Short mmCIF file of C-alpha atoms in Angstrom, two decimals:
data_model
loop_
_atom_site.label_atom_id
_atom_site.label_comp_id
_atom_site.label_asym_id
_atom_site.label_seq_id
_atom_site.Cartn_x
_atom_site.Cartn_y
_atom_site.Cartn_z
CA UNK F 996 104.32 4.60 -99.65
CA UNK F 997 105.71 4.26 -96.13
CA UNK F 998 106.07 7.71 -95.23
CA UNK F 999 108.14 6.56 -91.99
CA UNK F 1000 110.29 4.03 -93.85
CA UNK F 1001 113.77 5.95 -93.08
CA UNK F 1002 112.86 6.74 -89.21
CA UNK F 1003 112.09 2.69 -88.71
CA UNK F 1004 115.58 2.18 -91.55
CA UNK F 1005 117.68 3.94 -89.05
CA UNK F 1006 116.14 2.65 -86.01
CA UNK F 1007 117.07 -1.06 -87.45
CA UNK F 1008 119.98 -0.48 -88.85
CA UNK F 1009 121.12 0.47 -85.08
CA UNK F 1010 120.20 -2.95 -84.10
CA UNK F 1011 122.57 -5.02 -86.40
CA UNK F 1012 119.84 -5.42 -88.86
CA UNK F 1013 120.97 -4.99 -92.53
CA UNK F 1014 119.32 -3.33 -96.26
CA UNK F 1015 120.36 -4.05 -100.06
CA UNK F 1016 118.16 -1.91 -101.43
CA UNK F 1017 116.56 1.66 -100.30
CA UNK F 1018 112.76 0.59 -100.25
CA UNK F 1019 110.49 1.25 -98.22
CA UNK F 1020 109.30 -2.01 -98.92
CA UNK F 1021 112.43 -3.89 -97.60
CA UNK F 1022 111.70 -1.56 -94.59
CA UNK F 1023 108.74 -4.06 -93.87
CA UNK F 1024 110.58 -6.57 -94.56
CA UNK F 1025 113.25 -6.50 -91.85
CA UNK F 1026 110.48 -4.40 -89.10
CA UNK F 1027 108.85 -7.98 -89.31
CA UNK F 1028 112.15 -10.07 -89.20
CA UNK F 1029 113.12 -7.75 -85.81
CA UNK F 1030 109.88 -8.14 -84.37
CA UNK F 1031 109.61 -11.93 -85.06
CA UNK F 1032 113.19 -12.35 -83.43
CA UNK F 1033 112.80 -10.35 -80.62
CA UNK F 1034 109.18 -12.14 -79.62
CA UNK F 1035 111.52 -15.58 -79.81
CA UNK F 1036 114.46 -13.97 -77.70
CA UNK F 1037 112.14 -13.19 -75.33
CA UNK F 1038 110.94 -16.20 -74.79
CA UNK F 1039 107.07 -15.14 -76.14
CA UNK F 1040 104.92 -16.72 -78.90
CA UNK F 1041 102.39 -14.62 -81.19
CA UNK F 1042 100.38 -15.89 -84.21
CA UNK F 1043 101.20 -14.59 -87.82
CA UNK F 1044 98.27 -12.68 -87.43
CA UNK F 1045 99.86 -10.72 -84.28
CA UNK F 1046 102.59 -10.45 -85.41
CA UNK F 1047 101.80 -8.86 -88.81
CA UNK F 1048 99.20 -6.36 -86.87
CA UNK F 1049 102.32 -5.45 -84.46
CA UNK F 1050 103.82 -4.33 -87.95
CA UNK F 1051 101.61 -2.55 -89.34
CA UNK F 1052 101.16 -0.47 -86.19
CA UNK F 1053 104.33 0.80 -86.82
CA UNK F 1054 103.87 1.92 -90.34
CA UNK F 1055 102.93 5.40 -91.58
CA UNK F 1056 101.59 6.26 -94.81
CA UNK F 1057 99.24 4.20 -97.58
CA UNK F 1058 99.78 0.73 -98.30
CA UNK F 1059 98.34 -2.87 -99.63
CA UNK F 1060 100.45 -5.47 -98.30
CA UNK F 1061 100.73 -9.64 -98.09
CA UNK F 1062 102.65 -11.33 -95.51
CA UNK F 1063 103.75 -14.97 -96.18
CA UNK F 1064 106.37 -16.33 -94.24
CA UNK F 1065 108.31 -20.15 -93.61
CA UNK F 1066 107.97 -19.32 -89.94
CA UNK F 1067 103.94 -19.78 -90.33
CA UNK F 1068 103.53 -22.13 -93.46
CA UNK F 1069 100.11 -22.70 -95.01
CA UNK F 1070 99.34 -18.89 -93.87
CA UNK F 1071 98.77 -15.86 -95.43
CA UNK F 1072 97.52 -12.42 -94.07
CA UNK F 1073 96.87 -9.37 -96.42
CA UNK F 1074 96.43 -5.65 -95.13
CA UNK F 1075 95.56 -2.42 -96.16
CA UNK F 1076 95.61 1.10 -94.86
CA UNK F 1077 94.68 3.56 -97.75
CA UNK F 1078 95.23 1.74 -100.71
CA UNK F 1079 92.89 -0.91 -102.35
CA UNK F 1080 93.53 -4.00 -101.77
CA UNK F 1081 92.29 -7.32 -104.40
CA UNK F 1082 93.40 -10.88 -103.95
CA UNK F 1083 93.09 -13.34 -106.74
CA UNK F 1084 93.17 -17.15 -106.71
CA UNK F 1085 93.69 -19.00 -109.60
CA UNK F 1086 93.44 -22.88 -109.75
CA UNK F 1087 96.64 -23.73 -112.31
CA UNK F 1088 96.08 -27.61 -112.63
CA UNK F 1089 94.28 -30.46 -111.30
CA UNK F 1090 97.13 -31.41 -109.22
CA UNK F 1091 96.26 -28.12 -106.96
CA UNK F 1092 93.83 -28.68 -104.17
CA UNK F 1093 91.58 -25.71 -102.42
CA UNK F 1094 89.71 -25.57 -99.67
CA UNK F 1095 86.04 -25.34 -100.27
CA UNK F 1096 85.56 -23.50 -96.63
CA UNK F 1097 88.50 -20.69 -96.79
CA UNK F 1098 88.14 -18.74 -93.41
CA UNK F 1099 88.71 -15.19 -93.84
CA UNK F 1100 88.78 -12.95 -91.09
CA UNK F 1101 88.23 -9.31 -91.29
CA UNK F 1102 89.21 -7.14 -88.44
CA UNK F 1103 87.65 -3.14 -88.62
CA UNK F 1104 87.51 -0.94 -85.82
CA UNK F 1105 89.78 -3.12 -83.50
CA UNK F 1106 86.84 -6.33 -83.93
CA UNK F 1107 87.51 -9.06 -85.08
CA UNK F 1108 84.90 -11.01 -87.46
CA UNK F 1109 85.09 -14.42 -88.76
CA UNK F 1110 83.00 -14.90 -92.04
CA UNK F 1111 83.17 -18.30 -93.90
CA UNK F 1112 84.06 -17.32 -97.60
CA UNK F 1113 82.15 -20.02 -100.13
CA UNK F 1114 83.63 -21.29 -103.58
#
């Protein structure tokens, strides 16, 4: 539950920025979509990884959350502040190819560690 959500609803609705629906997960939704389009109107680049931490710094409250995005293909990041957090991977068919070496970086008192993850 983002405790914020209608404090960051109204700020974004003041900046043109529109809901269908009164979630606090379409809340993240569009905080992301502002921040992403202001970094590119101001002329600035950040990874997906940035970018989702700039998010979540804005949130209040418990969540578990995956960001995927067109903007950053072949990228995922997954957060959590409260709430557990498990990510699954399932190989559906032969036709589906993984990565035997899947980098996964974990990030815990503002440190960033890079562990190679083995299948």
């Amino acid at each position: 539950i983002i405790t914020n959500s209608t404090a960051l609803k109204t700020v974004l609705t003041s900046k043109g920025y529109e809901f269908v629906s009164d979630t606090d997960t379409e809340t993240i939704a569009v905080l992301i979509k502002y921040l992403f389009d202001e970094t590119k109107k101001n002329g600035e680049s950040l990874t997906f990884l940035e970018l989702v931490e700039q998010t979540v710094q804005e949130l209040e409250g418990a969540f578990a959350l995956v960001f995927k995005s067109v903007h950053f293909p072949n990228e995922l990041v997954a957060t959590r502040r409260g709430s557990p957090l498990l990510i699954g991977v399932h190989k559906a068919s032969n036709d589906v190819q993984f990565n035997k070496n899947i980098p996964v970086f974990f990030k815990s008192d503002s440190q960033p560690q890079q562990q190679q993850q083995q299948q």
